[in-house]
Each structure stands twice: as structure tokens, then as C-alpha cells.
């Protein structure tokens, strides 16, 4: 099997340089299929939540969420910038990180109007009651018993 990654062809993962292999494996983890059903796990379940979690603009560092890179402590900011430079060098992203705040997420759906009540109210066609069901079952059993007796008498007389 031939692997084409960042415009280069490889016969196996082992042929890739260490930095290329690391980038390939990290991208491959996003599309993993742990349960083996042929669908990447991030597309199963609550798709919007999974995709948003995979591609969010918020930054979490030491258990604290930051809305932009400028809010990070200086040592963390340097690590992030170094990572972006490395990703840029690998051709995975273009440019350098900006401290622009993350855009607020728009609401998923807001209807323009409330749903109205139906003109003809829908009522159930069948209403089930325990005593009525037992009466129907006993009626069928009585008819079946009568048919069985009639058949036995017919066979006896014949």
C-alpha cells in the first residue's frame, strides 16, 4: 500500500521521517474507527458536538480555558508559537498564530415562528383498556373451544 502525505509518496509508515510520521499519526487519530464499523468515531453520535470539540478555537492550558493566544502565560505562548512554526514547516498550516479572539458560535437553529396546533385534533384511534382486552381474548377462546367441540362431534357422528 502506498501512502501519499504532504505531496510525498511512501511505501510504509516506517519510511517516513520522524516529523512526517508524527504529523501523519496525529492526523490519523482524528479519523480513527475504534469500533470498526467503517465510520470515523468523530462522525458518530452527536456530530456537531464532536466536530466542534475537534476543531475549537479555545485554548486550554493547565486546566484554564483561554479565548485567544494573547491570554496565555508567556511560556505557554512560546510553546504554541513554536508548534505553529513546526506545523507551518510541515505544510499543515499557513501563517503564524494570531491572538484574535475565538468567534462566538451562532445558535444551531432558531425557528422564525412557533408551531401551531393542528386544525383537527389527533386522538388515538384505538384506546386500550385492560378489561376490554380480556373480554376479546375470552371471546376468541370461547369460539375456538366451540369449534373444537363441533369438530369432535362431527368426527364422532361420522
C-alpha positions as a LaTeX table, in Angstrom:
\begin{tabular}{lrrr}
\hline
Residue & $x$ (\AA) & $y$ (\AA) & $z$ (\AA) \\
\hline
Unk1 & 0.00 & 0.00 & 0.00 \\
Unk2 & 1.37 & 3.39 & $-0.98$ \\
Unk3 & 0.93 & 6.36 & 1.36 \\
Unk4 & 0.89 & 9.88 & $-0.05$ \\
Unk5 & 1.35 & 12.52 & 2.64 \\
Unk6 & 2.30 & 16.19 & 2.13 \\
Unk7 & 2.91 & 15.50 & $-1.56$ \\
Unk8 & 5.45 & 12.73 & $-0.94$ \\
Unk9 & 4.95 & 9.00 & $-1.56$ \\
Unk10 & 5.95 & 6.33 & 0.94 \\
Unk11 & 5.61 & 2.53 & 0.79 \\
Unk12 & 5.10 & 2.29 & 4.55 \\
Unk13 & 4.93 & 4.45 & 7.66 \\
Unk14 & 8.44 & 3.33 & 8.62 \\
Unk15 & 9.88 & 5.09 & 5.53 \\
Unk16 & 8.58 & 8.48 & 6.70 \\
Unk17 & 10.92 & 10.85 & 8.55 \\
Unk18 & 10.11 & 11.16 & 12.26 \\
Unk19 & 8.43 & 14.57 & 11.98 \\
Unk20 & 6.31 & 13.46 & 8.98 \\
Unk21 & 5.33 & 10.23 & 10.74 \\
Unk22 & 4.30 & 12.15 & 13.87 \\
Unk23 & 2.13 & 14.55 & 11.85 \\
Unk24 & 0.62 & 11.63 & 9.87 \\
Unk25 & $-0.22$ & 9.67 & 13.02 \\
Unk26 & $-1.77$ & 12.68 & 14.77 \\
Unk27 & $-3.98$ & 13.31 & 11.73 \\
Unk28 & $-4.81$ & 9.61 & 11.52 \\
Unk29 & $-6.03$ & 9.68 & 15.16 \\
Unk30 & $-8.75$ & 12.19 & 14.22 \\
Unk31 & $-10.19$ & 9.72 & 11.70 \\
Unk32 & $-9.83$ & 6.58 & 13.82 \\
Unk33 & $-12.61$ & 3.99 & 13.90 \\
Unk34 & $-12.28$ & 2.30 & 17.31 \\
Unk35 & $-15.46$ & 0.22 & 16.99 \\
Unk36 & $-14.63$ & $-0.95$ & 13.43 \\
Unk37 & $-17.97$ & $-0.07$ & 11.83 \\
Unk38 & $-16.39$ & 1.85 & 8.93 \\
Unk39 & $-17.42$ & 5.31 & 10.18 \\
Unk40 & $-14.86$ & 7.61 & 11.84 \\
Unk41 & $-15.75$ & 7.95 & 15.52 \\
Unk42 & $-15.93$ & 11.75 & 15.43 \\
Unk43 & $-18.81$ & 11.43 & 12.90 \\
Unk44 & $-20.88$ & 9.20 & 15.18 \\
Unk45 & $-23.22$ & 10.24 & 17.96 \\
Unk46 & $-23.61$ & 13.98 & 18.40 \\
Unk47 & $-21.77$ & 15.02 & 15.23 \\
Unk48 & $-21.97$ & 18.75 & 15.86 \\
Unk49 & $-20.53$ & 18.34 & 19.35 \\
Unk50 & $-17.73$ & 16.03 & 18.16 \\
Unk51 & $-16.67$ & 18.25 & 15.26 \\
Unk52 & $-16.83$ & 21.37 & 17.43 \\
Unk53 & $-14.69$ & 19.67 & 20.08 \\
Unk54 & $-12.15$ & 18.56 & 17.46 \\
Unk55 & $-11.88$ & 21.97 & 15.79 \\
Unk56 & $-12.39$ & 24.58 & 18.51 \\
Unk57 & $-10.70$ & 27.97 & 18.77 \\
Unk58 & $-10.46$ & 27.96 & 22.57 \\
Unk59 & $-7.13$ & 27.05 & 24.15 \\
Unk60 & $-6.92$ & 25.00 & 27.36 \\
Unk61 & $-3.70$ & 25.20 & 29.37 \\
Unk62 & $-3.18$ & 23.89 & 32.92 \\
Unk63 & $-6.92$ & 23.41 & 33.32 \\
Unk64 & $-7.75$ & 27.01 & 32.38 \\
Unk65 & $-9.61$ & 27.93 & 29.16 \\
Unk66 & $-8.34$ & 30.91 & 27.18 \\
Unk67 & $-10.27$ & 32.57 & 24.33 \\
Unk68 & $-7.17$ & 33.70 & 22.45 \\
Unk69 & $-3.43$ & 33.10 & 22.41 \\
Unk70 & $-2.58$ & 36.52 & 23.89 \\
Unk71 & $-4.21$ & 35.49 & 27.18 \\
Unk72 & $-1.81$ & 32.54 & 27.63 \\
Unk73 & 1.12 & 32.82 & 30.03 \\
Unk74 & 4.37 & 33.79 & 28.22 \\
Unk75 & 5.97 & 30.31 & 28.43 \\
Unk76 & 2.85 & 28.65 & 27.01 \\
Unk77 & 2.58 & 31.28 & 24.26 \\
Unk78 & 6.16 & 30.49 & 23.19 \\
Unk79 & 5.38 & 26.76 & 23.06 \\
Unk80 & 2.30 & 27.38 & 20.93 \\
Unk81 & 4.21 & 29.65 & 18.54 \\
Unk82 & 6.95 & 27.02 & 18.20 \\
Unk83 & 4.33 & 24.38 & 17.44 \\
Unk84 & 2.73 & 26.60 & 14.78 \\
Unk85 & 6.13 & 27.21 & 13.19 \\
Unk86 & 6.69 & 23.44 & 13.06 \\
Unk87 & 3.24 & 22.83 & 11.56 \\
Unk88 & 3.88 & 25.59 & 9.02 \\
Unk89 & 7.23 & 23.99 & 8.14 \\
Unk90 & 5.48 & 20.63 & 7.60 \\
Unk91 & 2.94 & 22.32 & 5.31 \\
Unk92 & $-0.05$ & 21.54 & 7.52 \\
Unk93 & $-0.99$ & 25.19 & 8.14 \\
Unk94 & $-0.19$ & 28.56 & 6.59 \\
Unk95 & 0.95 & 31.60 & 8.55 \\
Unk96 & 1.61 & 32.17 & 12.23 \\
Unk97 & $-0.80$ & 32.09 & 15.15 \\
Unk98 & $-2.74$ & 35.23 & 15.89 \\
Unk99 & $-4.10$ & 36.36 & 19.19 \\
Unk100 & $-7.50$ & 37.05 & 17.68 \\
Unk101 & $-10.34$ & 36.01 & 19.94 \\
Unk102 & $-12.39$ & 32.99 & 19.03 \\
Unk103 & $-15.61$ & 33.80 & 17.24 \\
Unk104 & $-18.75$ & 33.12 & 19.26 \\
Unk105 & $-20.68$ & 30.15 & 18.00 \\
Unk106 & $-24.03$ & 31.03 & 16.37 \\
Unk107 & $-27.10$ & 29.21 & 17.64 \\
Unk108 & $-27.73$ & 25.97 & 15.78 \\
Unk109 & $-31.32$ & 26.79 & 14.79 \\
Unk110 & $-33.89$ & 29.37 & 15.76 \\
Unk111 & $-37.32$ & 28.92 & 14.18 \\
Unk112 & $-38.96$ & 32.04 & 12.76 \\
Unk113 & $-42.37$ & 31.08 & 14.18 \\
Unk114 & $-43.91$ & 28.81 & 16.77 \\
Unk115 & $-45.63$ & 25.67 & 15.62 \\
Unk116 & $-49.38$ & 25.92 & 15.70 \\
Unk117 & $-51.94$ & 23.42 & 16.94 \\
Unk118 & $-53.46$ & 21.18 & 14.23 \\
Unk119 & $-56.88$ & 22.19 & 12.87 \\
Unk120 & $-58.27$ & 18.72 & 13.54 \\
Unk121 & $-57.09$ & 17.38 & 16.89 \\
Unk122 & $-55.45$ & 13.99 & 16.64 \\
Unk123 & $-56.89$ & 11.45 & 19.02 \\
Unk124 & $-55.82$ & 7.84 & 19.19 \\
Unk125 & $-57.92$ & 5.52 & 17.03 \\
Unk126 & $-57.69$ & 2.67 & 19.49 \\
Unk127 & $-57.99$ & 3.18 & 23.20 \\
Unk128 & $-56.75$ & 0.24 & 25.15 \\
Unk129 & $-58.35$ & $-0.77$ & 28.36 \\
Unk130 & $-57.42$ & $-3.84$ & 30.36 \\
Unk131 & $-60.95$ & $-5.22$ & 30.87 \\
Unk132 & $-61.92$ & $-4.83$ & 27.23 \\
Unk133 & $-58.81$ & $-6.69$ & 26.05 \\
Unk134 & $-59.60$ & $-9.61$ & 28.37 \\
Unk135 & $-63.14$ & $-9.79$ & 27.06 \\
Unk136 & $-61.90$ & $-10.04$ & 23.48 \\
Unk137 & $-59.41$ & $-12.76$ & 24.38 \\
Unk138 & $-62.06$ & $-14.75$ & 26.28 \\
Unk139 & $-64.42$ & $-14.39$ & 23.30 \\
Unk140 & $-61.83$ & $-15.82$ & 20.90 \\
Unk141 & $-61.12$ & $-18.68$ & 23.30 \\
Unk142 & $-64.84$ & $-19.46$ & 23.58 \\
Unk143 & $-65.22$ & $-19.51$ & 19.76 \\
Unk144 & $-62.14$ & $-21.76$ & 19.43 \\
Unk145 & $-63.50$ & $-24.14$ & 22.09 \\
Unk146 & $-66.89$ & $-24.25$ & 20.37 \\
Unk147 & $-65.25$ & $-25.01$ & 17.00 \\
Unk148 & $-63.16$ & $-27.78$ & 18.59 \\
Unk149 & $-66.26$ & $-29.35$ & 20.19 \\
Unk150 & $-68.22$ & $-29.10$ & 16.92 \\
Unk151 & $-65.36$ & $-30.78$ & 15.06 \\
Unk152 & $-65.18$ & $-33.57$ & 17.68 \\
Unk153 & $-68.95$ & $-34.20$ & 17.45 \\
Unk154 & $-68.77$ & $-34.24$ & 13.64 \\
Unk155 & $-65.95$ & $-36.79$ & 13.73 \\
Unk156 & $-67.80$ & $-38.92$ & 16.30 \\
Unk157 & $-71.05$ & $-38.97$ & 14.31 \\
Unk158 & $-69.38$ & $-39.74$ & 11.03 \\
\hline
\end{tabular}
